[in-house]
Structures are given as C-alpha cells and as structure tokens.
Amino acid sequence: MRTRAAARGGIGIAAVAALALLTSVLVGASPSPPWSSPAGDLAGPDTASDAVLDPTRTRPAETPTVDEAAPPPPPDPSAPDGPATDVAGGDPGPGPAADAPLCPGFSGLGRANPLDDVLAGQVVLNDRAPVDVRDGAGGIDWGLDPYGDATWRLWFSSLRWLGSAIRAEDPAGLRFAQDVVADWAERHEVAELTGQAAEAVRHRANVLICLRERTGPADGLDELLADHAEFLIEHYSGDWNHGLDDNLALYAVGCALEDDDLRDHARERTEVLAAAALHPDGGSNEQAPGYDLYVHRRFALLLDHVEHCGDEVSDDLRERVEAMPAFLAHATKPDGHLPNIGDSYATDRPDDVEGTPMAHAHHLGAQGTPPDARTAVFEVGYAFGRSSWGTGGQDFTDASWWALRFGPERLVHGHEDRTSLLWYARGRDLLVDSGHVGYQDTSYRAFLRGLRAHNVLTIEDEPFDSAPTELLVTDFRDGADVLAVRDPSYPRFPRERTVMIASSPDVVVVLDRAAGPEPRTMTQHWHLPAELTAHVTAPGRVEAEADDTTLVVEQVPWPGTSVPSDGTEVVVGREDPYQGWRSPRVHERVAAPTVEFRHTTDDLALVTVLAAVDPRAEVRTSLHADGDGHRLEVVAGDEALTADIDAEGRITRSD
C-alpha cells in the first residue's frame, strides 16, 4: 500500500491555508516532469451492484457486473463548461489559459455545480436535489448515498462536480479542488476500489488530467494518475462504450506522462473494440441511438488526442467512425431529436459535425447535405425511413419518419424491442417507445426494458428466449415503404411482422402472424405519446386525439371473421402490472395511452391499420378476397389507399 504524504486530519476542505500541506500531496515542492477519462455513459447498467470490475470480461455482457451511469452529453469545448485550460506549475495563477488538449471538460457537471455552491459543499448530481457532501471534520463524506442511486454515487466518486473549481479564475477555487482531490487520495487506494468508486476510475482520471493541465505536473498527482492507468489496464470493461472510455482515459494519461507503453496499449485495445463494436455501414453494438451519439463523440475525442500526441490509428477504425454520422442522421426524427430507443432519452439531439449528414439533421435541413437516400438499413438492427429530407417542396420538419427494430438479441443498452415500429407524422410522434428512466434496479425499469413496453406482439404463458430477429423483406418506394421481419424468441410461436408505412395519406398497415401447437392469448401493444387522449370506440377500434390530429388504430377482420368483442383496451398509468407509462428522460414517468388488442388462438394473422388524419376526419377500412390474396382499402379523410396482401403475407401499395 502506498503511503500518503498528508495525514487525514490535515486536509481542510474549504481552507485556502491548506495549500502548503497539499503541495506535498499534489503539486509537489519540486514538480517532476511528465503523466483523462472521458465522460461516462449517456445511460448505464442494469443492476445496482458493488461488485469489482471483472478483468476477464472483454466483450459486452448482457448485464454489466458494475453499475453504469448517465451523465449529460459531453459539452461543447467552446461552451462555459468546456475544457479546463493550462496554467503551468503549482501556482493556480490568475485563471484558465488557452490550451488544455487532453481535458474534455466535465460532462455538464461543472455547469450544474457553480463555484460558490461547490465551495459551500453543495453538490448536484443526476438531476437530484443538492446534497451537502462535507463530513463535518474538514473533509468530504465519501460514503454518501443520499438517494440510493448508483448513478449519483458514480458521479460523486468521479469528482466531475469539481469542474467549476478547477477552471475558476479565483485561486481559492483551484485550491479547493486540490484539497478535495488530496482528501480523496488520502482515503482511497485505487487498486482496491470496488463498486461505483471502481466504475468511476475512467471518469476520475479525466478530472485529474484537467487538474494537471491547470497546475502542471507534480509527483503526487502523477502518481495518482499512474495508479488509475494501472487499474484501467487490469480491469478492462470490454468492447462497448465503457471499454472505449477506459481506452480514452488510458491514452490521455499515457500522452500526458509521455508513456509510450500506455498509449500503445490503449490504441491496440481500441482497434479491437472498433472492429467489434462499430459496423462498417454505421451504428454500434449499444442498441440505443443516444449511445451511438455518445460513442461517436468519444471516438472523435480519441482521434483528436491521437493527433495531438503524434500517433496513428488504422484506416479501418477511421472509416467506421466516419460512417456513424449517416446512421445518426437517419435516426433523427423530423423534430430534430433522436428516438429514445433502448437506454436513450427523448431529449437527445444529433451533433453539428460539419461536413457530415448529421449537420443536416442537426440544423433541421437548413444547412449541410443530407444522405443520398431517404431510407436506410443498418445491420446493427435498425431500418429508418422518411418521406423526405426537406427537399422537393416539403420542409424537413413536415416529413414523416419511421423506425423498425430487428437484428441481434438484446445486448448492452438495448431493450426487448425487436419488431417494434416507431412512427412520426403530421409534426408529432404517433407511435413511441416507453423510454428510459435511469439505472436504478426497479420493477419499473424492468418493465421499460421488457417486451410489453414496446410496439410488439406478446404471447402469454410462453417461454421467451431473446434471439436475433431476421429482416426478410425491404421494398422502399415513394409513398410506401414495406418491410418484413421474423423473430424466434418465442421458440414455439415464432413471430412474423410485415409493415407498410405510407405517406399521402399517413397510414401504417401491419400484419402480425404467429402460430404454435396450442391456443395462447396474444396481445398487440401500441404505445402512444402522452399528448394523445385515446378511447375505444368499437371492438377493435381506438381513436386518439390531439389538438390537430386524430390517430385511428383499427383491427381489420378477414372476410367471414369478426373482431373479439372483449379484446380491445386502452391502458393508461396502470401500476400492477405496469402498462401505459412513458419515461422520456431520467427520473420522469408520465401516464400515456397504450392500445392493446388481444386474441386467443393457436394461429394468429392480425391486420392492423393506423391512420393519422385531421380532427373529425373519417377513417374507413375494408378487407376482401382478391384472387389468391386480399385487397385492403383505407379511406383517411380526403385521401385513400389501396394495398394488396398476398398469400405469403407480403403487402404492396397498389393505388
């Protein structure tokens, strides 16, 4: 165990007079020449565990062994909470200077914690109320867990809340930050960390880098950074965003300390990670667009560090990173937000990355160049489409948009949402995901990640084993996009879904099929935004209204059959079992209508029409035999649509 230079009682948290003592710990009487961790996740783990990071895990596990957490997106370096800047030597100096190439800022936690509040011991984390973190004896109470919130504990241990103190022009702020870091170092051995303190290593290293770039090198601080680097080597998180943050932190420490071995180790791991986690066509293995945005930011930062430090990465890595903005552009809805698929929040927005399609999406079509096609399929498990990119006479914000999930079984930050359809038209969300509330291990979180929180078909009393979903058909044409998927996660009742998303009129047609050895109750779930008020108007028909739109959700019976009289329900805000909720952001839960259509059968073939029209506009549907197949006719206000459904279940617009 390393002996600390300062005694426990000698660290005065608020006392500027402690600088002389701190010098022996952090600044050093004789600064030795040369030794950040990027921000953590936009979201985080499935459980609240205090287990030690598993050093043997090199690929993403379905349930991480240590809590993850969800900070705000990394700040723009030009913003007030951007990178701290360099003041050479141990003297805090008059304030931030111009260059701190290895400090990426404090992930918004600097802005959330102004200097005066921090100096008074008041800390705000994870959108919670302020907490007095002082221990009453001149130090910090590092064992605090005021909310039973793993994310709060992570960001408290990360020290990112010191951002305003590290970049303060007032020397007292920087000295306070030095005091807190010294207090933390006095009471912790990095190699022995567990739980959230261990998970915070990559993030805390970032704060130490920012402090070093402000004060200059020092024996104690460099030793502490070296300890963090050793931990990151021995406890690698694997080929997902945590591993990327490990590598980014390790590389920054190696660059600061001029340690070639650390830099090489980080680059080699990152090459393996990129090949495993990033698809050449775009997207990552995170299964959440908010995390794809985060991963792109972290790779961009790593490439900046590599350039600054004079190293290289492979062309393959660069090409995979360069493919991500197109994915994120396609994922962006016409309102400029990413969908809260998986552990993403509805508030996530694409970045303004000049020269990429993401800039076009960020500026709502006013700047930049859009992707060449209005539809795209990404092998990581998404298909996206829209009526236009704001060209051809239609504004970007007036376009319709859709997303369909398929691909690998649930991993990392994914939910059980394969086969789920999201839909945006008439300037609003119409079919939504139930969302993401944060990382506390609760029954509500389990609901959000499960099947019934998504626009899918569920089968009661049947074993479910998460399995890859195959994309069978794509037929993209102006006015109607058709896709078909097959999912075997119910082994005895494989599900097949065919969808047609049309524009002019705004209509979606869905054919769900599932067959097995004995009757089961099968339920189709359609999650609507909270802004819609929904009610059952007839068996198999629901109407949902907002100020400017009516959404009709209707089962269309096959010729000679009828809709079950008791199989239609709108659920809003039910507690047991959970249904009819939406969580667009952390800690938020709002009641929202969920339409459920139930059938008890051993062979289901269910046609559903969703039509968005002006208020009080008429919606009529009919389905009749036509040759070897069937013809579906939909009247939606002043417009009409005709579609043919063949014997194999394929849907084609035919009007």
XYZ file of C-alpha atoms in Angstrom:
655
model
C 0.000 0.000 0.000
C 1.306 3.405 -0.961
C 1.931 5.777 1.960
C 0.164 9.105 1.568
C 2.148 12.236 2.338
C -0.706 14.004 4.087
C -2.442 12.936 7.276
C -6.224 12.508 7.341
C -6.837 15.407 9.683
C -4.628 17.793 7.753
C -6.863 18.217 4.700
C -9.031 21.300 5.110
C -11.778 21.213 2.516
C -12.595 24.881 2.461
C -9.374 26.291 3.774
C -7.110 28.094 1.365
C -4.427 27.871 4.035
C -4.121 24.132 3.354
C -2.250 24.762 0.099
C 1.153 24.308 1.712
C 0.215 20.873 3.008
C -1.450 19.925 -0.275
C 1.692 20.836 -2.165
C 3.363 17.753 -0.730
C 0.500 15.592 -1.990
C -0.499 17.044 -5.349
C 1.610 19.944 -6.519
C 4.975 18.898 -5.152
C 7.758 21.160 -3.956
C 9.823 20.035 -6.938
C 7.428 19.211 -9.770
C 8.654 16.208 -11.677
C 8.352 16.246 -15.437
C 5.834 14.268 -17.072
C 1.821 11.526 -16.622
C -8.460 11.927 -18.582
C -11.051 9.931 -18.722
C -13.837 10.963 -20.941
C -17.291 11.330 -19.622
C -19.261 8.241 -18.881
C -22.398 6.946 -20.472
C -25.495 8.716 -21.577
C -27.067 5.901 -19.706
C -25.979 2.917 -17.669
C -26.334 -0.522 -16.176
C -28.989 -2.897 -15.391
C -28.263 -3.546 -11.749
C -27.029 -1.698 -8.694
C -24.094 -3.873 -7.830
C -20.998 -3.144 -5.830
C -19.025 -5.917 -7.470
C -15.467 -5.305 -8.584
C -14.986 -4.793 -12.299
C -14.357 -8.133 -13.950
C -10.877 -8.017 -15.532
C -11.642 -11.097 -17.623
C -14.596 -9.570 -19.460
C -13.545 -8.354 -22.890
C -16.918 -8.237 -24.652
C -20.137 -6.537 -23.597
C -22.114 -8.596 -21.140
C -25.894 -8.569 -21.157
C -25.848 -7.454 -17.539
C -22.704 -5.483 -16.672
C -21.022 -6.510 -13.451
C -20.781 -2.925 -12.237
C -23.302 -0.116 -12.344
C -23.227 2.215 -15.249
C -24.440 5.772 -15.059
C -25.857 8.510 -17.154
C -24.207 11.903 -17.281
C -25.307 14.672 -19.584
C -23.737 14.728 -23.049
C -20.149 15.976 -23.186
C -20.064 19.766 -23.505
C -19.008 21.787 -26.495
C -15.401 22.879 -25.833
C -16.447 26.436 -26.649
C -19.179 26.434 -24.014
C -18.661 27.831 -20.499
C -18.108 24.320 -19.159
C -15.673 23.351 -21.878
C -12.176 22.075 -21.306
C -10.240 23.466 -18.409
C -7.141 25.281 -19.598
C -3.478 25.120 -18.818
C -1.674 27.004 -16.094
C 1.865 25.677 -15.783
C 3.299 24.811 -12.392
C 1.748 24.501 -8.961
C 0.629 28.139 -8.636
C -3.063 28.378 -9.562
C -2.369 31.620 -11.402
C -4.983 34.166 -12.421
C -7.346 31.790 -14.243
C -7.761 29.434 -17.188
C -5.358 29.801 -20.068
C -5.839 28.848 -23.693
C -4.772 25.255 -24.167
C -5.723 22.022 -22.431
C -5.782 19.445 -25.216
C -6.318 16.389 -23.008
C -9.115 17.784 -20.802
C -12.541 17.193 -22.371
C -14.445 19.133 -19.709
C -16.772 17.827 -17.035
C -19.827 16.483 -18.883
C -22.095 19.310 -17.812
C -21.488 18.733 -14.116
C -19.398 21.905 -13.938
C -22.356 23.968 -15.106
C -24.663 22.149 -12.705
C -22.348 22.981 -9.788
C -21.362 26.685 -9.732
C -18.238 27.613 -7.820
C -19.999 29.249 -4.864
C -22.126 26.149 -4.301
C -19.150 23.819 -4.567
C -17.120 25.890 -2.099
C -20.077 25.606 0.304
C -20.073 21.815 -0.074
C -23.373 21.746 -2.004
C -23.310 19.268 -4.907
C -25.964 18.493 -7.547
C -25.738 15.171 -9.399
C -28.043 13.182 -11.683
C -30.804 15.813 -11.559
C -31.228 15.309 -7.817
C -31.601 17.997 -5.164
C -28.345 19.475 -3.757
C -26.507 17.460 -1.121
C -24.062 18.780 1.485
C -21.092 16.469 0.935
C -18.944 17.718 3.839
C -18.248 15.334 6.704
C -18.149 17.944 9.473
C -14.466 17.321 10.172
C -12.870 19.301 7.368
C -13.193 16.618 4.693
C -15.679 15.014 2.314
C -18.049 12.219 3.314
C -17.134 9.770 0.551
C -19.629 7.173 1.770
C -22.662 9.301 0.944
C -25.559 7.665 -0.878
C -28.462 10.033 -0.148
C -30.808 8.705 -2.827
C -29.880 5.038 -3.083
C -28.921 5.922 -6.658
C -25.981 4.176 -8.305
C -25.647 6.961 -10.865
C -25.420 9.598 -8.129
C -22.727 7.562 -6.356
C -20.759 7.177 -9.578
C -20.655 10.897 -10.372
C -19.890 11.797 -6.787
C -16.881 9.471 -6.833
C -15.819 10.712 -10.274
C -15.067 14.229 -8.919
C -16.533 15.782 -12.070
C -18.523 18.131 -9.858
C -15.205 19.941 -9.246
C -15.224 21.361 -12.776
C -16.094 24.931 -11.794
C -13.394 24.893 -9.112
C -10.699 23.579 -11.451
C -11.409 26.213 -14.081
C -12.067 29.054 -11.627
C -10.242 32.358 -12.030
C -10.401 32.730 -8.250
C -7.330 30.899 -6.854
C -9.484 29.724 -3.946
C -11.469 27.555 -6.345
C -8.449 25.706 -7.672
C -7.057 25.272 -4.178
C -10.382 23.837 -3.071
C -10.222 21.334 -5.927
C -6.702 20.388 -4.874
C -7.935 19.906 -1.298
C -10.743 17.604 -2.382
C -8.510 15.522 -4.639
C -5.979 15.206 -1.838
C -8.727 14.176 0.581
C -9.914 11.532 -1.866
C -6.365 10.264 -2.433
C -5.726 10.071 1.296
C -8.725 7.829 1.895
C -8.622 5.524 -1.137
C -6.228 3.032 -2.680
C -7.024 2.849 -6.379
C -6.093 -0.814 -6.728
C -8.592 -1.752 -4.001
C -11.601 0.160 -5.338
C -14.936 -1.611 -5.777
C -18.455 -0.653 -6.812
C -19.091 2.814 -8.125
C -15.699 4.077 -6.956
C -14.151 1.493 -9.288
C -16.543 2.321 -12.104
C -15.568 5.984 -11.701
C -11.851 5.379 -12.325
C -12.022 6.325 -16.008
C -14.026 9.455 -15.191
C -11.907 10.487 -12.218
C -8.778 10.175 -14.338
C -10.300 12.804 -16.608
C -10.667 15.212 -13.686
C -7.083 14.574 -12.616
C -5.902 15.307 -16.168
C -7.878 18.561 -16.159
C -6.331 19.486 -12.816
C -2.856 18.628 -14.079
C -3.310 20.733 -17.185
C -4.238 23.620 -14.915
C -1.481 23.246 -12.323
C 1.263 21.426 -14.224
C 2.956 18.103 -13.379
C 3.539 17.089 -9.769
C 4.847 13.932 -8.121
C 1.708 13.156 -6.103
C -0.724 13.909 -8.889
C 1.273 11.973 -11.477
C 1.492 9.009 -9.119
C -2.273 9.082 -8.682
C -2.756 9.173 -12.456
C -0.380 6.229 -12.837
C -2.464 4.275 -10.322
C -5.594 4.994 -12.352
C -3.866 3.872 -15.549
C -2.764 0.616 -13.937
C -6.335 -0.051 -12.823
C -7.647 0.591 -16.343
C -5.164 -1.908 -17.761
C -6.046 -4.608 -15.245
C -9.821 -4.064 -15.275
C -10.809 -3.578 -18.898
C -14.549 -3.218 -19.479
C -14.623 -4.736 -22.977
C -15.815 -3.883 -26.456
C -18.522 -1.328 -25.750
C -18.734 2.271 -24.587
C -17.201 1.558 -21.174
C -14.178 -0.006 -22.814
C -13.924 2.972 -25.138
C -13.886 5.294 -22.138
C -11.261 3.080 -20.497
C -9.072 3.387 -23.573
C -9.603 7.103 -23.954
C -8.622 7.686 -20.339
C -5.629 5.372 -20.586
C -4.423 7.020 -23.779
C -4.738 10.523 -22.312
C -2.765 9.518 -19.231
C -0.087 7.927 -21.403
C 0.115 11.052 -23.527
C 0.350 13.352 -20.504
C 3.034 11.218 -18.848
C 4.849 10.577 -22.136
C 4.473 6.830 -21.594
C 4.587 5.056 -24.969
C 3.524 1.715 -23.486
C 0.295 3.139 -22.092
C -0.546 4.872 -25.353
C 0.185 1.765 -27.422
C -1.880 -0.424 -25.103
C -4.842 1.938 -25.371
C -4.599 2.181 -29.164
C -4.332 -1.588 -29.617
C -7.400 -2.205 -27.465
C -9.310 0.495 -29.318
C -8.593 -1.106 -32.691
C -10.085 -4.378 -31.436
C -13.027 -2.543 -29.891
C -13.817 -0.620 -33.084
C -13.841 -3.805 -35.154
C -16.214 -5.465 -32.675
C -18.481 -2.567 -31.724
C -18.769 -0.390 -34.856
C -20.336 -1.670 -38.050
C -18.649 -0.544 -41.290
C -22.004 0.781 -42.551
C -22.755 2.768 -39.399
C -24.070 2.215 -35.906
C -22.688 0.377 -32.901
C -23.483 -2.582 -30.680
C -25.047 -0.355 -27.994
C -28.643 -0.835 -29.273
C -29.564 2.714 -28.244
C -29.192 5.743 -30.559
C -28.287 8.007 -27.652
C -25.320 5.767 -27.012
C -24.375 5.765 -30.687
C -24.194 9.543 -30.401
C -22.070 9.215 -27.280
C -19.757 6.625 -28.841
C -19.211 8.847 -31.874
C -18.267 11.731 -29.583
C -15.792 9.593 -27.650
C -14.149 8.252 -30.803
C -13.892 11.796 -32.175
C -12.202 12.864 -28.953
C -9.827 9.905 -29.104
C -8.859 10.800 -32.666
C -8.166 14.365 -31.510
C -5.938 13.023 -28.736
C -4.116 10.743 -31.171
C -3.429 13.656 -33.482
C -2.261 15.855 -30.605
C 0.069 13.164 -29.299
C 1.530 12.324 -32.715
C 0.217 8.765 -33.042
C -1.829 6.979 -35.709
C -4.836 4.690 -35.916
C -5.849 2.362 -38.729
C -7.823 3.459 -41.771
C -10.429 0.849 -40.848
C -11.050 2.495 -37.474
C -11.383 5.933 -39.056
C -13.789 4.639 -41.701
C -16.016 3.007 -39.091
C -16.139 6.235 -37.092
C -16.833 8.262 -40.239
C -19.827 6.021 -41.021
C -21.601 6.911 -37.783
C -22.928 10.410 -38.669
C -25.034 9.000 -41.519
C -26.568 6.479 -39.113
C -27.353 9.252 -36.629
C -28.828 11.450 -39.359
C -31.205 8.687 -40.451
C -32.137 8.071 -36.811
C -33.066 11.731 -36.266
C -36.790 12.460 -36.327
C -38.174 15.497 -38.180
C -38.407 17.356 -34.853
C -34.606 17.157 -34.541
C -34.477 14.580 -31.738
C -33.204 11.038 -31.672
C -35.757 8.374 -30.707
C -35.476 7.092 -27.164
C -34.896 3.533 -28.301
C -33.123 1.392 -25.705
C -31.396 3.345 -22.951
C -31.736 6.640 -24.817
C -33.576 9.765 -23.747
C -36.129 11.612 -25.861
C -34.110 14.809 -25.389
C -31.032 13.529 -27.259
C -30.150 15.551 -30.382
C -27.564 14.936 -33.107
C -24.375 16.983 -33.084
C -23.433 19.686 -35.562
C -20.494 17.906 -37.199
C -19.560 19.968 -40.233
C -19.276 18.088 -43.491
C -21.386 15.121 -42.339
C -25.075 14.243 -42.803
C -25.511 14.743 -39.073
C -25.112 18.507 -39.585
C -28.114 18.464 -41.928
C -30.207 16.713 -39.270
C -28.918 18.989 -36.503
C -29.973 22.099 -38.431
C -33.370 20.615 -39.416
C -32.431 20.709 -43.078
C -31.355 24.362 -43.107
C -27.647 23.553 -43.505
C -25.479 20.672 -44.597
C -26.000 17.879 -47.068
C -28.443 15.042 -46.340
C -27.767 11.372 -47.030
C -28.353 10.271 -50.599
C -31.320 8.023 -49.752
C -34.398 8.712 -47.629
C -34.325 5.137 -46.255
C -31.514 3.060 -44.797
C -30.979 -0.365 -43.264
C -28.193 -0.856 -40.724
C -27.068 -4.369 -39.866
C -26.717 -3.466 -36.196
C -30.517 -3.715 -36.112
C -32.315 -0.646 -37.415
C -34.238 0.346 -40.516
C -35.130 4.028 -40.883
C -37.151 5.946 -43.414
C -38.780 9.322 -44.010
C -40.871 10.960 -46.673
C -38.095 13.463 -47.449
C -35.008 15.246 -46.111
C -36.658 18.646 -46.514
C -36.294 18.666 -50.268
C -38.767 18.528 -53.128
C -41.083 21.128 -51.637
C -41.514 19.528 -48.193
C -39.855 21.114 -45.153
C -37.603 18.899 -43.039
C -39.924 19.262 -40.038
C -43.030 18.380 -42.087
C -41.727 14.994 -43.197
C -42.974 11.696 -41.855
C -40.464 9.248 -40.317
C -40.385 5.671 -39.125
C -38.023 3.193 -37.458
C -38.182 -0.604 -37.270
C -36.007 -2.704 -34.964
C -34.518 -6.076 -35.844
C -31.074 -7.677 -35.507
C -29.122 -9.224 -32.619
C -30.677 -10.323 -29.354
C -30.787 -7.746 -26.555
C -27.291 -6.559 -25.599
C -25.644 -3.748 -23.639
C -28.145 -0.847 -23.594
C -30.831 -2.499 -25.679
C -34.406 -3.348 -24.751
C -36.624 -6.220 -25.922
C -37.865 -4.068 -28.787
C -37.084 -6.100 -31.894
C -40.004 -5.992 -34.379
C -41.142 -2.717 -32.758
C -42.218 0.136 -35.031
C -41.947 3.860 -34.249
C -43.830 6.415 -36.341
C -43.769 10.207 -36.650
C -46.121 12.150 -38.939
C -48.122 15.376 -39.075
C -45.460 17.089 -36.967
C -45.725 14.777 -33.964
C -44.870 11.383 -32.520
C -47.626 8.846 -33.120
C -46.026 5.530 -32.097
C -43.386 5.829 -29.393
C -41.124 3.746 -27.209
C -41.892 3.675 -23.488
C -38.439 5.116 -22.917
C -35.694 5.113 -20.324
C -35.880 6.349 -16.734
C -32.335 5.742 -15.478
C -30.412 2.880 -13.919
C -31.923 2.099 -10.555
C -32.758 -1.593 -10.384
C -36.543 -1.398 -10.008
C -39.548 -3.276 -11.328
C -40.416 -0.202 -13.392
C -37.004 -0.258 -15.062
C -37.549 -3.957 -15.778
C -40.882 -3.094 -17.414
C -39.285 -0.437 -19.636
C -36.703 -2.926 -20.864
C -39.207 -5.719 -21.390
C -41.478 -6.704 -24.247
C -44.697 -5.035 -23.131
C -43.140 -1.574 -23.117
C -42.721 -1.716 -26.898
C -44.889 -1.860 -30.016
C -44.728 -5.622 -30.373
C -46.832 -8.768 -30.220
C -46.572 -10.699 -26.937
C -47.712 -14.237 -26.167
C -48.865 -15.077 -22.653
C -47.673 -18.153 -20.784
C -44.965 -18.896 -23.327
C -41.213 -19.113 -22.620
C -39.259 -16.229 -24.131
C -35.580 -16.526 -25.041
C -34.126 -13.353 -26.564
C -32.908 -14.249 -30.055
C -31.821 -12.420 -33.215
C -34.579 -11.029 -35.433
C -34.180 -11.544 -39.182
C -35.016 -8.855 -41.707
C -36.798 -10.740 -44.503
C -38.055 -8.068 -46.900
C -37.328 -4.438 -47.743
C -39.195 -2.696 -50.544
C -38.743 1.069 -50.421
C -40.803 3.138 -52.836
C -42.000 6.724 -52.778
C -45.337 6.728 -50.977
C -44.956 3.338 -49.288
C -42.093 1.507 -47.574
C -42.554 -2.202 -46.851
C -40.501 -4.380 -44.502
C -40.912 -7.846 -43.026
C -39.142 -9.397 -40.033
C -39.143 -12.766 -38.308
C -38.343 -13.291 -34.630
C -37.940 -16.741 -32.971
C -37.679 -15.524 -29.370
C -40.877 -17.427 -28.541
C -39.482 -20.789 -29.705
C -42.890 -22.474 -30.122
C -44.553 -19.380 -31.616
C -42.135 -17.597 -33.952
C -43.485 -14.149 -34.793
C -43.551 -12.596 -38.248
C -44.411 -8.951 -38.836
C -44.905 -7.177 -42.155
C -45.351 -3.406 -42.140
C -46.169 -0.845 -44.791
C -45.584 2.804 -43.883
C -47.315 5.111 -46.339
C -47.442 8.839 -46.903
C -50.308 10.686 -48.615
C -52.236 9.508 -46.690
C -50.330 8.964 -43.442
C -51.235 5.315 -42.929
C -49.439 2.295 -41.488
C -50.547 -1.264 -42.224
C -49.272 -4.104 -40.025
C -49.718 -7.844 -40.487
C -48.729 -9.863 -37.406
C -48.587 -13.649 -37.642
C -47.765 -16.303 -35.048
C -48.704 -19.975 -34.906
C -47.982 -22.711 -32.390
C -49.147 -26.078 -31.062
C -51.942 -24.851 -28.758
C -54.068 -21.744 -28.137
C -52.430 -18.818 -26.393
C -53.542 -15.277 -25.638
C -51.624 -12.968 -27.954
C -51.595 -9.213 -27.418
C -50.609 -6.491 -29.834
C -49.298 -3.385 -27.998
C -49.289 0.141 -29.461
C -47.695 2.851 -27.307
C -48.925 6.376 -27.947
C -47.484 9.672 -26.690
C -48.937 11.191 -23.532
C -50.256 14.155 -25.539
C -52.888 11.921 -27.154
C -56.165 11.073 -25.419
C -57.353 7.634 -26.504
C -60.625 5.767 -26.120
C -62.227 2.606 -27.503
C -64.966 3.472 -29.998
C -65.834 -0.085 -31.050
C -64.399 -3.573 -30.673
C -61.039 -3.483 -32.426
C -61.053 0.299 -32.915
C -59.394 3.052 -30.874
C -59.363 6.762 -31.620
C -56.725 9.023 -30.078
C -56.931 12.784 -30.326
C -54.667 15.776 -30.010
C -55.401 19.384 -30.945
C -54.532 18.961 -34.612
C -54.569 15.210 -35.226
C -56.708 12.141 -34.758
C -54.973 8.763 -34.786
C -57.181 5.775 -35.534
C -55.871 2.322 -34.584
C -58.098 -0.395 -36.009
C -58.061 -4.157 -36.424
C -59.369 -5.165 -39.823
C -61.047 -8.597 -39.778
C -60.531 -11.093 -42.557
C -63.587 -11.809 -44.694
C -66.028 -14.004 -42.791
C -64.499 -13.260 -39.371
C -65.093 -10.679 -36.652
C -63.086 -8.849 -34.030
C -63.382 -10.223 -30.454
C -65.916 -8.165 -28.528
C -63.809 -8.031 -25.372
C -60.285 -7.911 -26.790
C -59.709 -4.155 -27.077
C -58.367 -1.978 -24.260
C -56.665 1.365 -23.704
C -54.372 1.263 -20.670
C -53.158 4.495 -19.067
C -50.930 4.605 -15.987
C -51.514 1.103 -14.640
C -49.274 0.104 -11.718
C -49.751 -3.667 -11.420
C -48.609 -4.904 -13.792
C -47.041 -1.800 -15.281
C -48.539 -0.571 -18.521
C -49.422 2.784 -20.028
C -46.328 4.746 -18.986
C -43.628 6.681 -20.764
C -40.245 7.925 -19.498
C -38.751 10.455 -21.913
C -35.911 11.418 -19.561
C -34.179 10.456 -16.320
C -36.418 10.157 -13.221
C -39.513 11.066 -15.263
C -42.584 8.874 -15.596
C -45.781 10.079 -17.250
C -49.004 8.222 -17.921
C -49.549 7.616 -21.628
C -52.102 5.522 -23.526
C -51.255 2.019 -24.665
C -53.630 0.295 -27.073
C -53.913 -3.471 -26.611
C -55.625 -5.903 -28.986
C -55.970 -9.442 -27.572
C -56.755 -12.699 -29.369
C -56.750 -16.252 -28.018
C -55.769 -18.647 -30.788
C -53.109 -21.077 -31.950
C -52.797 -19.386 -35.356
C -52.875 -15.591 -35.460
C -52.954 -13.431 -38.579
C -53.890 -9.917 -37.490
C -54.199 -6.937 -39.845
C -53.993 -3.549 -38.133
C -54.354 -0.129 -39.728
C -53.115 3.085 -38.124
C -54.245 6.291 -39.817
C -53.394 9.879 -38.845
C -55.897 12.471 -40.061
C -57.354 15.887 -39.306
C -59.641 16.034 -36.268
C -63.088 14.606 -37.013
C -61.973 13.335 -40.420
C -63.420 9.975 -41.391
C -61.350 6.780 -41.408
C -62.843 3.650 -43.008
C -61.259 0.279 -43.728
C -62.294 -2.838 -45.627
C -60.589 -6.111 -46.495
C -61.854 -8.521 -49.145
C -60.571 -11.507 -51.106
C -58.850 -10.710 -54.381
C -57.524 -13.631 -56.418
C -55.085 -15.638 -54.293
C -54.724 -12.805 -51.813
C -56.655 -9.936 -50.293
C -57.166 -6.262 -51.005
C -57.190 -3.679 -48.222
C -58.855 -0.330 -48.785
C -58.391 2.608 -46.425
C -60.137 5.961 -46.601
C -58.352 8.569 -44.475
C -60.079 11.923 -44.655
C -59.908 13.218 -48.220
C -57.316 10.620 -49.259
C -57.425 6.896 -49.905
C -55.020 3.985 -50.033
C -55.268 0.526 -51.551
C -52.894 -2.295 -50.633
C -52.663 -5.920 -51.721
C -51.760 -8.668 -49.244
C -50.582 -11.836 -50.968
C -50.780 -15.400 -49.678
C -47.260 -15.119 -48.213
C -48.197 -12.027 -46.222
C -46.381 -9.514 -48.383
C -48.020 -6.073 -48.589
C -47.848 -3.845 -51.677
C -49.447 -0.455 -52.200
C -51.499 -0.715 -55.364
C -53.446 2.543 -55.789
